[in-house]
Amino acid sequence: MTGIAPPDVKNIQGLIMRGYTHPYSCHLLYSFTNPSVKTSPDTKTFFKTLYPKVQSAEDWGPKKPKMMLNIGLTFSGIQALNVFKDPTAINNFPPEFQAGPWSQDSQISLGDAGDARSDPSLWWFRNFNNEDLHCVVHVYGLTQSNLDKLVSVVTKAAETCGLRELFALKDKKSRLTQPQLPNDEIHFGYRDGISEPALDWDQGASNETQEDLNNFLIGYDLDNSLIQPGPSNVPPDEATSFARDGCYNAFRILYQDVAAFNTLLAQQAPQVAAIIGGTQEQAQEWIAAKLCGRWRNGSPLMLSPDKPDPATQDAEDFGYVEADDPNPNKDVESGFKCPFSAHTRVANPRDQDLNAPDVTNFPPRIARRGMPYGPPLKSTKDDSVDRGLIGIFLCGSLSQQFEKIYSWMNSNDFSSVFPSYPSPQDALLGNRNTQDGQVETSFFIPMPDNPNGITFNLSDLIVTRGTAYCLLPSLASLRQIAGL
């Protein structure tokens, strides 16, 4: 294979290549149709106003930008913009991007359909139709004042240009803003932003580099590549050129039932404390670690099985198969440290044995840029306030990466370490949708001195509030939309 030229970081939206650590963010949703105005929205002026604030992947040096933004477009949004001279070119985008995450095919993996609280018909609290969402503007600031200033620029431009702002929360007026939680935590108390794939962006002559590019960027050499981002027509058509240097984003709003999570820890602590010893508080932390696969400070159980350790809280170099273990069934031995259905083990099984056909394209990787929304809750009593996770899941192929990992979380049938039927689920993100009777809602923690281990039932800890499949276009494509 010939060498692949490194991507032009000046042409790629920064959110794709780097995890921002700005403590303040707001995520604004827009539609390019607005029944309340007589004329069509002036999208060209809107994008022209925002373009100077778009952050590229170029190194920003020793000082972070005080404020910056990135922009995503849904398939219906690209349709509404009429950016292609050939109207048939848009049909060359991947089928799952065109159909949307609420489609029957995508829901086979995502598992929201039919759920009493997560069904796509209930998304966004029914404030708008799924197809109405055309654009997501991700705004970041180093201070609240920085954030407010740039949000004001975006909202003023949208109002002046006639765009319709959409609201994802129940009160129909609150925006998706990031609260100040301690130590980069999410609402279940875990430190976030740790596990990210190591990417080789700069070189251009290896198969590994090719996979890195195709896992997260569109428009590069697909020869012998396991991931096939599209559109990829040869010779390139308008859609292929428009998508080049872009990335797909599964933008997902997940309500976290913190009261139910805290109740689960409190209820199971007495039986756990009786087995492992220690205080009720220590037992709760132990359970939380087993559910996640990491202690709440970030230490992976495979490296720190007994207690959290600051020395391992950022560790990524570990696996689930213990090479020096004399036991021939090594995966069982690793389960004594990290349960098989722990969230991080399901989402990234690393060196764990996989069943065919999953082994043919292992490992599917995604880059995640998550941040919480809503105020914190420490109680076991539900206060009826909406809070959760704004999930930004970045990938080159929504079906081969994001949807595959989600299917694993909803049905742990991808590895020989799991029982064949019924399939267990991801301890934290499983949808508990048991209408078909094929999933197991209990959670099993193997114990080396007890063949029965510890088992308890899991409640529905996550509710999907909405999902959109977006393209994060290149800066060249954003200039095209803006007429620059």
PDB file of C-alpha atoms in Angstrom, residues 180-374:
ATOM      1  CA  GLN A 180     -19.724  22.396  37.464  1.00  0.00           C
ATOM      2  CA  LEU A 181     -19.102  18.957  38.968  1.00  0.00           C
ATOM      3  CA  PRO A 182     -15.915  18.199  40.940  1.00  0.00           C
ATOM      4  CA  ASN A 183     -12.897  16.388  39.455  1.00  0.00           C
ATOM      5  CA  ASP A 184     -14.302  16.033  35.917  1.00  0.00           C
ATOM      6  CA  GLU A 185     -17.051  13.770  37.218  1.00  0.00           C
ATOM      7  CA  ILE A 186     -20.293  12.708  35.607  1.00  0.00           C
ATOM      8  CA  HIS A 187     -23.487  12.325  37.628  1.00  0.00           C
ATOM      9  CA  PHE A 188     -22.828   8.747  38.773  1.00  0.00           C
ATOM     10  CA  GLY A 189     -19.643  10.048  40.392  1.00  0.00           C
ATOM     11  CA  TYR A 190     -17.085   8.529  38.024  1.00  0.00           C
ATOM     12  CA  ARG A 191     -14.193  10.594  36.756  1.00  0.00           C
ATOM     13  CA  ASP A 192     -14.738  11.003  33.034  1.00  0.00           C
ATOM     14  CA  GLY A 193     -12.685  11.573  29.890  1.00  0.00           C
ATOM     15  CA  ILE A 194     -10.094   8.857  30.536  1.00  0.00           C
ATOM     16  CA  SER A 195     -10.419   6.109  27.951  1.00  0.00           C
ATOM     17  CA  GLU A 196      -9.656   7.460  24.494  1.00  0.00           C
ATOM     18  CA  PRO A 197      -8.031   5.630  21.568  1.00  0.00           C
ATOM     19  CA  ALA A 198      -4.389   6.415  20.865  1.00  0.00           C
ATOM     20  CA  LEU A 199      -4.317   7.747  17.312  1.00  0.00           C
ATOM     21  CA  ASP A 200      -1.481   8.133  14.844  1.00  0.00           C
ATOM     22  CA  TRP A 201      -2.618  11.233  12.963  1.00  0.00           C
ATOM     23  CA  ASP A 202       0.700  12.539  11.694  1.00  0.00           C
ATOM     24  CA  GLN A 203       2.306   9.750   9.705  1.00  0.00           C
ATOM     25  CA  GLY A 204       1.171   8.599   6.298  1.00  0.00           C
ATOM     26  CA  ALA A 205       2.705   5.275   5.367  1.00  0.00           C
ATOM     27  CA  SER A 206       1.340   2.472   7.532  1.00  0.00           C
ATOM     28  CA  ASN A 207      -1.724   0.266   7.714  1.00  0.00           C
ATOM     29  CA  GLU A 208      -2.147   1.378  11.315  1.00  0.00           C
ATOM     30  CA  THR A 209      -2.313   4.983  10.183  1.00  0.00           C
ATOM     31  CA  GLN A 210      -4.853   4.053   7.540  1.00  0.00           C
ATOM     32  CA  GLU A 211      -7.050   2.475  10.192  1.00  0.00           C
ATOM     33  CA  ASP A 212      -6.651   5.511  12.435  1.00  0.00           C
ATOM     34  CA  LEU A 213      -7.790   7.783   9.631  1.00  0.00           C
ATOM     35  CA  ASN A 214     -10.724   5.631   8.567  1.00  0.00           C
ATOM     36  CA  ASN A 215     -11.881   5.140  12.136  1.00  0.00           C
ATOM     37  CA  PHE A 216     -12.428   8.873  12.495  1.00  0.00           C
ATOM     38  CA  LEU A 217     -12.163  10.710   9.169  1.00  0.00           C
ATOM     39  CA  ILE A 218     -13.917  10.464   5.813  1.00  0.00           C
ATOM     40  CA  GLY A 219     -12.258  10.494   2.415  1.00  0.00           C
ATOM     41  CA  TYR A 220      -9.033   8.507   2.778  1.00  0.00           C
ATOM     42  CA  ASP A 221      -7.650   5.344   1.213  1.00  0.00           C
ATOM     43  CA  LEU A 222     -10.070   2.462   1.805  1.00  0.00           C
ATOM     44  CA  ASP A 223      -7.938  -0.341   0.328  1.00  0.00           C
ATOM     45  CA  ASN A 224      -7.886  -3.250   2.787  1.00  0.00           C
ATOM     46  CA  SER A 225      -9.451  -1.035   5.452  1.00  0.00           C
ATOM     47  CA  LEU A 226     -11.786  -2.700   7.940  1.00  0.00           C
ATOM     48  CA  ILE A 227     -13.708   0.553   8.453  1.00  0.00           C
ATOM     49  CA  GLN A 228     -15.305   1.984   5.302  1.00  0.00           C
ATOM     50  CA  PRO A 229     -16.450   5.579   5.847  1.00  0.00           C
ATOM     51  CA  GLY A 230     -18.747   6.946   3.197  1.00  0.00           C
ATOM     52  CA  PRO A 231     -19.610   8.497   0.873  1.00  0.00           C
ATOM     53  CA  SER A 232     -16.663   7.143  -1.072  1.00  0.00           C
ATOM     54  CA  ASN A 233     -17.583   7.237  -4.744  1.00  0.00           C
ATOM     55  CA  VAL A 234     -14.799   6.986  -7.341  1.00  0.00           C
ATOM     56  CA  PRO A 235     -14.444   9.356  -9.075  1.00  0.00           C
ATOM     57  CA  PRO A 236     -15.522  11.640  -6.207  1.00  0.00           C
ATOM     58  CA  ASP A 237     -18.945  13.221  -6.508  1.00  0.00           C
ATOM     59  CA  GLU A 238     -20.182  16.311  -4.665  1.00  0.00           C
ATOM     60  CA  ALA A 239     -21.132  14.357  -1.547  1.00  0.00           C
ATOM     61  CA  THR A 240     -17.734  12.663  -1.383  1.00  0.00           C
ATOM     62  CA  SER A 241     -15.939  16.006  -1.676  1.00  0.00           C
ATOM     63  CA  PHE A 242     -18.262  17.654   0.858  1.00  0.00           C
ATOM     64  CA  ALA A 243     -17.725  14.882   3.429  1.00  0.00           C
ATOM     65  CA  ARG A 244     -13.926  14.660   3.074  1.00  0.00           C
ATOM     66  CA  ASP A 245     -12.088  15.483   6.320  1.00  0.00           C
ATOM     67  CA  GLY A 246     -15.402  15.245   8.141  1.00  0.00           C
ATOM     68  CA  CYS A 247     -16.416  12.851  10.890  1.00  0.00           C
ATOM     69  CA  TYR A 248     -19.731  11.348  11.997  1.00  0.00           C
ATOM     70  CA  ASN A 249     -21.061  12.234  15.432  1.00  0.00           C
ATOM     71  CA  ALA A 250     -23.718  10.244  17.250  1.00  0.00           C
ATOM     72  CA  PHE A 251     -25.077  13.039  19.437  1.00  0.00           C
ATOM     73  CA  ARG A 252     -26.953  11.320  22.244  1.00  0.00           C
ATOM     74  CA  ILE A 253     -28.716  12.786  25.289  1.00  0.00           C
ATOM     75  CA  LEU A 254     -28.898  10.249  28.115  1.00  0.00           C
ATOM     76  CA  TYR A 255     -30.828  10.896  31.305  1.00  0.00           C
ATOM     77  CA  GLN A 256     -29.039   9.337  34.273  1.00  0.00           C
ATOM     78  CA  ASP A 257     -31.310   8.141  37.068  1.00  0.00           C
ATOM     79  CA  VAL A 258     -28.954   9.132  39.864  1.00  0.00           C
ATOM     80  CA  ALA A 259     -31.477   8.379  42.612  1.00  0.00           C
ATOM     81  CA  ALA A 260     -31.886   4.815  41.305  1.00  0.00           C
ATOM     82  CA  PHE A 261     -28.101   4.410  41.044  1.00  0.00           C
ATOM     83  CA  ASN A 262     -27.528   5.663  44.589  1.00  0.00           C
ATOM     84  CA  THR A 263     -30.352   3.433  45.828  1.00  0.00           C
ATOM     85  CA  LEU A 264     -28.789   0.398  44.135  1.00  0.00           C
ATOM     86  CA  LEU A 265     -25.471   1.019  45.892  1.00  0.00           C
ATOM     87  CA  ALA A 266     -27.147   1.559  49.263  1.00  0.00           C
ATOM     88  CA  GLN A 267     -29.369  -1.517  49.002  1.00  0.00           C
ATOM     89  CA  GLN A 268     -26.586  -3.899  47.983  1.00  0.00           C
ATOM     90  CA  ALA A 269     -23.949  -2.550  50.390  1.00  0.00           C
ATOM     91  CA  PRO A 270     -24.962  -4.682  53.424  1.00  0.00           C
ATOM     92  CA  GLN A 271     -24.614  -8.043  51.634  1.00  0.00           C
ATOM     93  CA  VAL A 272     -21.367  -6.947  50.003  1.00  0.00           C
ATOM     94  CA  ALA A 273     -19.887  -5.613  53.251  1.00  0.00           C
ATOM     95  CA  ALA A 274     -20.693  -8.955  54.929  1.00  0.00           C
ATOM     96  CA  ILE A 275     -18.668 -10.753  52.250  1.00  0.00           C
ATOM     97  CA  ILE A 276     -15.710  -8.433  51.639  1.00  0.00           C
ATOM     98  CA  GLY A 277     -15.621  -6.668  55.005  1.00  0.00           C
ATOM     99  CA  GLY A 278     -15.254  -2.948  55.559  1.00  0.00           C
ATOM    100  CA  THR A 279     -17.768  -0.164  56.028  1.00  0.00           C
ATOM    101  CA  GLN A 280     -21.008   0.420  54.151  1.00  0.00           C
ATOM    102  CA  GLU A 281     -19.381   3.333  52.350  1.00  0.00           C
ATOM    103  CA  GLN A 282     -16.446   1.155  51.246  1.00  0.00           C
ATOM    104  CA  ALA A 283     -18.879  -1.504  50.046  1.00  0.00           C
ATOM    105  CA  GLN A 284     -20.726   1.075  47.947  1.00  0.00           C
ATOM    106  CA  GLU A 285     -17.487   2.188  46.320  1.00  0.00           C
ATOM    107  CA  TRP A 286     -16.585  -1.444  45.634  1.00  0.00           C
ATOM    108  CA  ILE A 287     -19.952  -2.043  43.941  1.00  0.00           C
ATOM    109  CA  ALA A 288     -19.611   1.142  41.882  1.00  0.00           C
ATOM    110  CA  ALA A 289     -16.186  -0.030  40.707  1.00  0.00           C
ATOM    111  CA  LYS A 290     -17.485  -3.471  39.752  1.00  0.00           C
ATOM    112  CA  LEU A 291     -20.353  -1.940  37.753  1.00  0.00           C
ATOM    113  CA  CYS A 292     -17.989   0.289  35.779  1.00  0.00           C
ATOM    114  CA  GLY A 293     -14.729  -1.667  35.584  1.00  0.00           C
ATOM    115  CA  ARG A 294     -12.893   1.306  37.072  1.00  0.00           C
ATOM    116  CA  TRP A 295     -12.901   2.874  40.505  1.00  0.00           C
ATOM    117  CA  ARG A 296     -14.577   6.250  40.554  1.00  0.00           C
ATOM    118  CA  ASN A 297     -11.177   7.983  40.469  1.00  0.00           C
ATOM    119  CA  GLY A 298     -10.415   6.169  37.184  1.00  0.00           C
ATOM    120  CA  SER A 299      -8.200   3.286  38.361  1.00  0.00           C
ATOM    121  CA  PRO A 300      -8.968   0.160  36.276  1.00  0.00           C
ATOM    122  CA  LEU A 301      -9.844  -2.933  38.283  1.00  0.00           C
ATOM    123  CA  MET A 302      -7.414  -5.038  36.261  1.00  0.00           C
ATOM    124  CA  LEU A 303      -4.511  -2.981  37.629  1.00  0.00           C
ATOM    125  CA  SER A 304      -5.959  -1.953  41.006  1.00  0.00           C
ATOM    126  CA  PRO A 305      -8.471  -4.648  41.997  1.00  0.00           C
ATOM    127  CA  ASP A 306      -8.574  -3.894  45.720  1.00  0.00           C
ATOM    128  CA  LYS A 307      -8.692  -0.124  45.981  1.00  0.00           C
ATOM    129  CA  PRO A 308      -8.319   3.028  43.876  1.00  0.00           C
ATOM    130  CA  ASP A 309      -4.761   4.109  43.265  1.00  0.00           C
ATOM    131  CA  PRO A 310      -3.696   7.570  42.023  1.00  0.00           C
ATOM    132  CA  ALA A 311      -0.802   5.881  40.212  1.00  0.00           C
ATOM    133  CA  THR A 312      -3.224   4.014  37.909  1.00  0.00           C
ATOM    134  CA  GLN A 313      -6.076   6.510  37.584  1.00  0.00           C
ATOM    135  CA  ASP A 314      -5.084   7.430  34.022  1.00  0.00           C
ATOM    136  CA  ALA A 315      -3.884   3.970  32.985  1.00  0.00           C
ATOM    137  CA  GLU A 316      -4.777   2.647  29.540  1.00  0.00           C
ATOM    138  CA  ASP A 317      -2.147  -0.059  29.053  1.00  0.00           C
ATOM    139  CA  PHE A 318      -3.910  -3.163  30.349  1.00  0.00           C
ATOM    140  CA  GLY A 319      -5.951  -6.096  29.095  1.00  0.00           C
ATOM    141  CA  TYR A 320      -8.398  -8.708  30.350  1.00  0.00           C
ATOM    142  CA  VAL A 321      -6.393 -11.839  29.497  1.00  0.00           C
ATOM    143  CA  GLU A 322      -3.746 -12.494  32.116  1.00  0.00           C
ATOM    144  CA  ALA A 323      -0.878 -14.086  30.218  1.00  0.00           C
ATOM    145  CA  ASP A 324       0.932 -15.466  33.284  1.00  0.00           C
ATOM    146  CA  ASP A 325      -2.168 -17.032  34.832  1.00  0.00           C
ATOM    147  CA  PRO A 326      -1.713 -20.844  35.105  1.00  0.00           C
ATOM    148  CA  ASN A 327      -5.468 -21.332  34.947  1.00  0.00           C
ATOM    149  CA  PRO A 328      -6.369 -22.394  31.372  1.00  0.00           C
ATOM    150  CA  ASN A 329      -9.619 -20.461  31.607  1.00  0.00           C
ATOM    151  CA  LYS A 330      -7.925 -17.085  31.918  1.00  0.00           C
ATOM    152  CA  ASP A 331     -11.042 -15.029  31.262  1.00  0.00           C
ATOM    153  CA  VAL A 332     -12.689 -16.479  34.351  1.00  0.00           C
ATOM    154  CA  GLU A 333      -9.665 -15.484  36.415  1.00  0.00           C
ATOM    155  CA  SER A 334      -9.796 -11.931  35.060  1.00  0.00           C
ATOM    156  CA  GLY A 335     -13.479 -11.807  35.999  1.00  0.00           C
ATOM    157  CA  PHE A 336     -12.513 -12.023  39.650  1.00  0.00           C
ATOM    158  CA  LYS A 337     -10.961  -8.590  39.186  1.00  0.00           C
ATOM    159  CA  CYS A 338     -13.324  -7.062  36.636  1.00  0.00           C
ATOM    160  CA  PRO A 339     -16.791  -8.565  36.047  1.00  0.00           C
ATOM    161  CA  PHE A 340     -17.547  -9.521  32.471  1.00  0.00           C
ATOM    162  CA  SER A 341     -20.458  -7.077  32.057  1.00  0.00           C
ATOM    163  CA  ALA A 342     -18.723  -4.098  33.666  1.00  0.00           C
ATOM    164  CA  HIS A 343     -19.264  -1.070  31.437  1.00  0.00           C
ATOM    165  CA  THR A 344     -15.673  -0.367  30.405  1.00  0.00           C
ATOM    166  CA  ARG A 345     -15.046  -4.054  29.648  1.00  0.00           C
ATOM    167  CA  VAL A 346     -18.080  -4.219  27.346  1.00  0.00           C
ATOM    168  CA  ALA A 347     -17.415  -0.899  25.619  1.00  0.00           C
ATOM    169  CA  ASN A 348     -13.751  -1.808  25.016  1.00  0.00           C
ATOM    170  CA  PRO A 349     -13.028  -5.534  25.501  1.00  0.00           C
ATOM    171  CA  ARG A 350      -9.369  -5.011  24.534  1.00  0.00           C
ATOM    172  CA  ASP A 351      -7.655  -8.427  24.258  1.00  0.00           C
ATOM    173  CA  GLN A 352     -10.684 -10.410  25.386  1.00  0.00           C
ATOM    174  CA  ASP A 353     -11.776 -13.331  23.211  1.00  0.00           C
ATOM    175  CA  LEU A 354     -14.450 -12.398  20.657  1.00  0.00           C
ATOM    176  CA  ASN A 355     -16.951 -14.516  18.821  1.00  0.00           C
ATOM    177  CA  ALA A 356     -16.996 -14.541  15.012  1.00  0.00           C
ATOM    178  CA  PRO A 357     -17.930 -12.473  13.051  1.00  0.00           C
ATOM    179  CA  ASP A 358     -16.953  -9.702  15.500  1.00  0.00           C
ATOM    180  CA  VAL A 359     -13.335 -10.781  15.425  1.00  0.00           C
ATOM    181  CA  THR A 360     -13.130  -9.808  11.741  1.00  0.00           C
ATOM    182  CA  ASN A 361     -13.301  -6.111  12.530  1.00  0.00           C
ATOM    183  CA  PHE A 362     -12.107  -5.910  16.083  1.00  0.00           C
ATOM    184  CA  PRO A 363     -11.751  -3.561  17.760  1.00  0.00           C
ATOM    185  CA  PRO A 364     -14.404  -1.016  16.844  1.00  0.00           C
ATOM    186  CA  ARG A 365     -13.213   2.267  18.294  1.00  0.00           C
ATOM    187  CA  ILE A 366     -14.945   5.552  18.942  1.00  0.00           C
ATOM    188  CA  ALA A 367     -13.721   8.848  20.366  1.00  0.00           C
ATOM    189  CA  ARG A 368     -16.074  10.141  23.028  1.00  0.00           C
ATOM    190  CA  ARG A 369     -16.465  13.738  24.124  1.00  0.00           C
ATOM    191  CA  GLY A 370     -18.975  13.491  26.951  1.00  0.00           C
ATOM    192  CA  MET A 371     -20.092  16.106  29.416  1.00  0.00           C
ATOM    193  CA  PRO A 372     -22.851  16.212  32.026  1.00  0.00           C
ATOM    194  CA  TYR A 373     -25.948  18.377  32.013  1.00  0.00           C
ATOM    195  CA  GLY A 374     -28.241  19.283  34.890  1.00  0.00           C
TER     196      GLY A 374
END
